The first five atom37 places (N, CA, C, CB, O) and aatype in JSON, in Angstrom:
{
  "aatype": [12, 1, 13, 6, 9, 16, 0, 13, 3, 3, 8, 7, 0, 0, 10, 0, 14, 19, 16, 0, 3, 0, 16, 16, 10, 1, 6, 1, 10, 1, 1, 0, 0, 0, 16, 7, 6, 1, 10, 8, 9, 1, 14, 1, 14, 1, 16, 7, 0, 14, 1, 14, 0, 1, 11, 7, 2, 16, 7, 8, 6],
  "atom_mask": [
    [1, 1, 1, 1, 1],
    [1, 1, 1, 1, 1],
    [1, 1, 1, 1, 1],
    [1, 1, 1, 1, 1],
    [1, 1, 1, 1, 1],
    [1, 1, 1, 1, 1],
    [1, 1, 1, 1, 1],
    [1, 1, 1, 1, 1],
    [1, 1, 1, 1, 1],
    [1, 1, 1, 1, 1],
    [1, 1, 1, 1, 1],
    [1, 1, 1, 0, 1],
    [1, 1, 1, 1, 1],
    [1, 1, 1, 1, 1],
    [1, 1, 1, 1, 1],
    [1, 1, 1, 1, 1],
    [1, 1, 1, 1, 1],
    [1, 1, 1, 1, 1],
    [1, 1, 1, 1, 1],
    [1, 1, 1, 1, 1],
    [1, 1, 1, 1, 1],
    [1, 1, 1, 1, 1],
    [1, 1, 1, 1, 1],
    [1, 1, 1, 1, 1],
    [1, 1, 1, 1, 1],
    [1, 1, 1, 1, 1],
    [1, 1, 1, 1, 1],
    [1, 1, 1, 1, 1],
    [1, 1, 1, 1, 1],
    [1, 1, 1, 1, 1],
    [1, 1, 1, 1, 1],
    [1, 1, 1, 1, 1],
    [1, 1, 1, 1, 1],
    [1, 1, 1, 1, 1],
    [1, 1, 1, 1, 1],
    [1, 1, 1, 0, 1],
    [1, 1, 1, 1, 1],
    [1, 1, 1, 1, 1],
    [1, 1, 1, 1, 1],
    [1, 1, 1, 1, 1],
    [1, 1, 1, 1, 1],
    [1, 1, 1, 1, 1],
    [1, 1, 1, 1, 1],
    [1, 1, 1, 1, 1],
    [1, 1, 1, 1, 1],
    [1, 1, 1, 1, 1],
    [1, 1, 1, 1, 1],
    [1, 1, 1, 0, 1],
    [1, 1, 1, 1, 1],
    [1, 1, 1, 1, 1],
    [1, 1, 1, 1, 1],
    [1, 1, 1, 1, 1],
    [1, 1, 1, 1, 1],
    [1, 1, 1, 1, 1],
    [1, 1, 1, 1, 1],
    [1, 1, 1, 0, 1],
    [1, 1, 1, 1, 1],
    [1, 1, 1, 1, 1],
    [1, 1, 1, 0, 1],
    [1, 1, 1, 1, 1],
    [1, 1, 1, 1, 1]
  ],
  "atom_positions": [
    [[121.47, 29.83, 76.74], [122.01, 29.33, 78.18], [123.38, 30.36, 78.88], [122.64, 27.54, 77.9], [124.5, 30.66, 78.44]],
    [[122.85, 30.59, 79.77], [123.92, 31.8, 80.27], [124.49, 31.67, 81.38], [123.39, 33.09, 80.45], [124.17, 30.68, 82.05]],
    [[125.05, 32.19, 81.68], [126.51, 31.6, 82.87], [127.07, 32.99, 83.92], [128.35, 31.01, 81.61], [127.21, 34.19, 83.64]],
    [[127.37, 32.13, 85.4], [127.48, 33.16, 85.97], [129.16, 33.17, 85.8], [126.76, 33.17, 87.39], [129.71, 32.07, 85.9]],
    [[130.02, 34.4, 85.54], [131.22, 34.28, 85.44], [132.13, 35.15, 86.64], [131.45, 34.64, 84.08], [132.19, 36.35, 86.9]],
    [[132.85, 33.84, 87.26], [133.62, 35.0, 88.48], [134.94, 34.92, 88.94], [132.99, 34.96, 89.85], [135.15, 34.03, 89.76]],
    [[136.19, 35.83, 88.52], [137.34, 35.83, 88.6], [138.34, 36.41, 89.26], [137.48, 35.91, 87.9], [138.08, 37.48, 89.8]],
    [[139.41, 35.99, 89.36], [139.6, 35.9, 90.5], [141.35, 36.9, 90.95], [139.45, 34.19, 90.7], [142.33, 36.29, 90.53]],
    [[141.6, 37.92, 91.53], [142.69, 38.76, 91.61], [144.34, 37.94, 92.16], [142.11, 39.95, 92.69], [144.45, 36.97, 92.9]],
    [[145.16, 38.53, 91.66], [146.41, 37.47, 92.46], [146.05, 37.27, 93.67], [147.98, 38.02, 92.62], [146.21, 36.09, 93.97]],
    [[145.62, 37.94, 94.56], [145.5, 37.31, 95.41], [144.83, 36.29, 96.38], [145.64, 37.77, 95.54], [144.92, 35.94, 97.56]],
    [[143.96, 35.94, 95.01], [143.29, 34.67, 95.22], [141.25, 35.53, 95.64], [0.0, 0.0, 0.0], [140.32, 34.73, 95.72]],
    [[141.08, 36.47, 95.75], [140.32, 37.54, 96.07], [139.1, 37.67, 94.92], [141.3, 38.82, 96.15], [139.45, 38.0, 93.79]],
    [[137.46, 37.39, 95.22], [136.91, 37.14, 94.48], [136.12, 38.39, 93.73], [136.37, 36.22, 94.98], [135.34, 39.09, 94.38]],
    [[136.34, 38.6, 92.5], [135.49, 40.15, 91.85], [134.03, 39.73, 91.48], [136.28, 40.9, 90.16], [133.36, 38.69, 91.49]],
    [[133.93, 40.61, 91.24], [132.47, 40.94, 91.19], [131.8, 39.97, 90.2], [132.22, 42.47, 90.75], [131.89, 40.56, 89.12]],
    [[131.19, 38.81, 89.98], [130.16, 38.26, 89.29], [129.87, 38.76, 88.06], [129.14, 38.3, 89.97], [129.45, 39.91, 87.96]],
    [[130.05, 37.91, 86.9], [129.31, 38.73, 85.55], [128.45, 37.9, 84.87], [130.32, 39.27, 84.38], [128.84, 36.75, 84.7]],
    [[127.23, 38.26, 84.39], [126.46, 37.17, 83.53], [126.71, 37.09, 82.5], [125.28, 37.17, 83.4], [127.18, 38.16, 82.1]],
    [[126.58, 35.57, 81.02], [127.4, 36.08, 80.33], [126.4, 35.0, 79.38], [129.12, 36.1, 80.68], [125.66, 34.3, 80.07]],
    [[126.31, 34.82, 78.15], [125.65, 34.37, 77.33], [126.84, 33.13, 77.32], [125.21, 35.35, 76.07], [127.79, 33.05, 78.09]],
    [[126.42, 31.96, 75.94], [127.48, 31.18, 75.78], [128.74, 31.92, 74.69], [126.84, 29.79, 75.26], [129.9, 31.66, 75.01]],
    [[128.62, 32.41, 73.99], [129.46, 33.07, 72.72], [130.01, 33.52, 73.71], [128.92, 34.1, 71.46], [130.92, 32.78, 74.09]],
    [[129.83, 34.75, 74.54], [130.86, 35.6, 75.63], [131.76, 34.63, 76.4], [129.95, 36.5, 76.86], [132.99, 34.64, 76.52]],
    [[130.65, 33.64, 76.98], [131.74, 32.99, 77.81], [133.16, 31.55, 77.13], [130.62, 32.28, 79.02], [133.98, 30.86, 77.74]],
    [[132.7, 31.71, 75.21], [134.19, 30.95, 74.74], [134.89, 31.85, 74.79], [134.44, 30.28, 73.37], [135.91, 31.5, 75.39]],
    [[134.96, 33.52, 74.3], [135.85, 34.28, 74.36], [136.73, 34.69, 75.78], [135.27, 35.2, 73.81], [137.92, 34.97, 75.91]],
    [[135.69, 34.6, 76.72], [136.33, 34.82, 78.03], [137.4, 33.7, 78.84], [135.15, 35.04, 78.88], [138.36, 33.86, 79.59]],
    [[136.72, 32.55, 78.3], [137.65, 30.96, 78.49], [139.31, 30.85, 77.89], [136.71, 29.6, 77.44], [140.29, 30.38, 78.48]],
    [[139.19, 31.64, 76.11], [139.78, 31.54, 75.49], [141.03, 32.98, 76.41], [138.96, 31.47, 74.07], [142.13, 32.66, 76.87]],
    [[140.57, 34.16, 76.46], [141.39, 34.95, 76.82], [142.16, 34.37, 78.16], [140.71, 36.18, 76.94], [143.38, 34.39, 78.33]],
    [[141.08, 33.82, 79.16], [141.7, 33.11, 81.0], [143.01, 32.7, 80.33], [140.63, 31.3, 82.02], [144.09, 33.22, 80.61]],
    [[142.81, 31.38, 79.09], [143.8, 30.49, 78.97], [144.8, 31.07, 78.96], [143.78, 29.75, 78.04], [145.71, 30.99, 79.79]],
    [[144.71, 32.03, 77.6], [145.99, 32.83, 77.29], [146.55, 33.82, 78.36], [145.73, 33.66, 76.06], [147.64, 34.33, 78.13]],
    [[145.79, 34.16, 79.68], [146.83, 35.36, 80.21], [147.23, 34.67, 82.02], [145.72, 37.38, 80.24], [147.93, 35.17, 82.91]],
    [[146.21, 33.03, 81.99], [146.49, 31.99, 83.21], [145.39, 32.95, 84.25], [0.0, 0.0, 0.0], [145.73, 33.21, 85.41]],
    [[144.55, 33.25, 83.89], [142.84, 34.06, 84.17], [143.03, 33.16, 84.92], [141.27, 34.23, 83.11], [143.76, 32.28, 84.48]],
    [[142.49, 32.98, 86.3], [141.47, 32.1, 86.69], [139.82, 31.98, 87.22], [142.03, 31.72, 87.4], [139.56, 32.4, 88.35]],
    [[138.86, 31.45, 86.47], [137.6, 31.66, 86.71], [136.72, 30.54, 87.53], [137.1, 31.91, 85.47], [136.94, 29.33, 87.65]],
    [[136.11, 30.99, 87.81], [134.99, 30.34, 88.72], [133.66, 30.24, 87.1], [134.39, 31.79, 90.56], [133.75, 31.13, 86.25]],
    [[132.63, 29.17, 86.91], [132.09, 29.36, 85.59], [130.95, 28.21, 86.33], [133.21, 28.98, 83.95], [131.23, 27.04, 86.57]],
    [[129.4, 28.97, 86.65], [128.77, 28.46, 86.36], [127.23, 28.16, 85.87], [129.14, 28.25, 86.82], [126.64, 29.22, 86.09]],
    [[126.59, 27.51, 85.48], [125.41, 27.3, 84.85], [124.67, 28.66, 85.55], [124.71, 25.69, 85.15], [125.07, 28.94, 86.68]],
    [[123.59, 29.54, 84.93], [122.27, 30.39, 86.1], [121.08, 29.84, 85.23], [122.22, 32.66, 86.22], [121.07, 29.68, 84.01]],
    [[120.2, 29.61, 86.03], [119.14, 29.07, 85.65], [117.92, 29.83, 84.66], [118.72, 28.69, 86.83], [118.23, 31.01, 84.79]],
    [[117.28, 29.81, 84.19], [116.23, 30.19, 83.63], [115.54, 31.08, 84.38], [115.54, 29.24, 83.3], [115.26, 30.54, 85.45]],
    [[114.94, 32.7, 84.32], [114.27, 32.91, 85.58], [113.12, 33.28, 84.86], [114.88, 33.95, 86.68], [113.08, 34.04, 83.9]],
    [[112.15, 32.67, 85.42], [110.9, 32.51, 85.34], [110.2, 30.99, 84.81], [0.0, 0.0, 0.0], [109.12, 30.44, 84.97]],
    [[111.4, 30.68, 84.15], [110.55, 28.61, 84.16], [111.37, 28.0, 85.3], [111.0, 27.2, 82.26], [112.49, 28.15, 85.8]],
    [[109.88, 26.98, 85.54], [109.94, 26.14, 86.7], [111.18, 24.94, 86.55], [108.42, 25.47, 86.89], [111.59, 24.37, 85.54]],
    [[111.52, 24.85, 87.76], [112.53, 23.7, 87.49], [112.18, 22.06, 87.29], [113.41, 23.76, 88.66], [111.32, 21.75, 88.12]],
    [[112.39, 21.42, 86.81], [112.01, 19.93, 87.13], [112.22, 19.72, 88.0], [112.39, 18.97, 86.62], [112.94, 20.5, 88.64]],
    [[111.63, 18.29, 88.72], [111.67, 17.37, 89.68], [112.58, 16.69, 89.34], [110.64, 16.71, 89.95], [112.61, 16.32, 88.16]],
    [[113.55, 16.33, 90.21], [114.38, 15.44, 90.36], [113.92, 13.94, 91.07], [115.33, 16.13, 91.02], [113.87, 13.77, 92.29]],
    [[113.57, 12.83, 89.98], [113.04, 11.94, 90.08], [113.89, 11.6, 91.27], [112.88, 11.2, 88.94], [115.0, 12.14, 91.36]],
    [[113.42, 10.63, 92.33], [113.99, 9.28, 93.57], [114.68, 10.9, 94.31], [0.0, 0.0, 0.0], [114.96, 10.55, 95.46]],
    [[114.86, 11.63, 94.25], [116.05, 12.73, 94.65], [114.9, 13.83, 95.83], [116.85, 13.85, 92.73], [115.1, 15.02, 95.59]],
    [[113.9, 13.62, 96.9], [112.85, 14.21, 97.67], [113.39, 14.88, 98.87], [111.87, 13.2, 98.06], [112.87, 15.66, 99.67]],
    [[114.76, 14.3, 98.75], [115.78, 15.4, 100.25], [114.93, 14.61, 101.6], [0.0, 0.0, 0.0], [115.27, 14.98, 102.73]],
    [[113.74, 13.43, 101.48], [113.37, 13.19, 102.86], [113.99, 12.0, 102.9], [111.88, 13.19, 103.28], [114.32, 11.37, 101.89]],
    [[114.23, 11.53, 104.45], [115.16, 10.05, 104.28], [113.66, 9.1, 104.76], [117.02, 9.83, 105.73], [113.7, 7.87, 104.83]]
  ]
}
């Protein structure tokens, strides 16, 4: 699985996001925890893989 990691500077401005694998993410989290760096992390969908439909959530009412 891949993740998008966005770091923030001391003023709260977002820096350029980086895409990383799980191993890299764990190392980045260790460093951020040690230094107090603020991160926003979200999973990246697999490219080319279809997303499964969610049952009961069609978006229509």
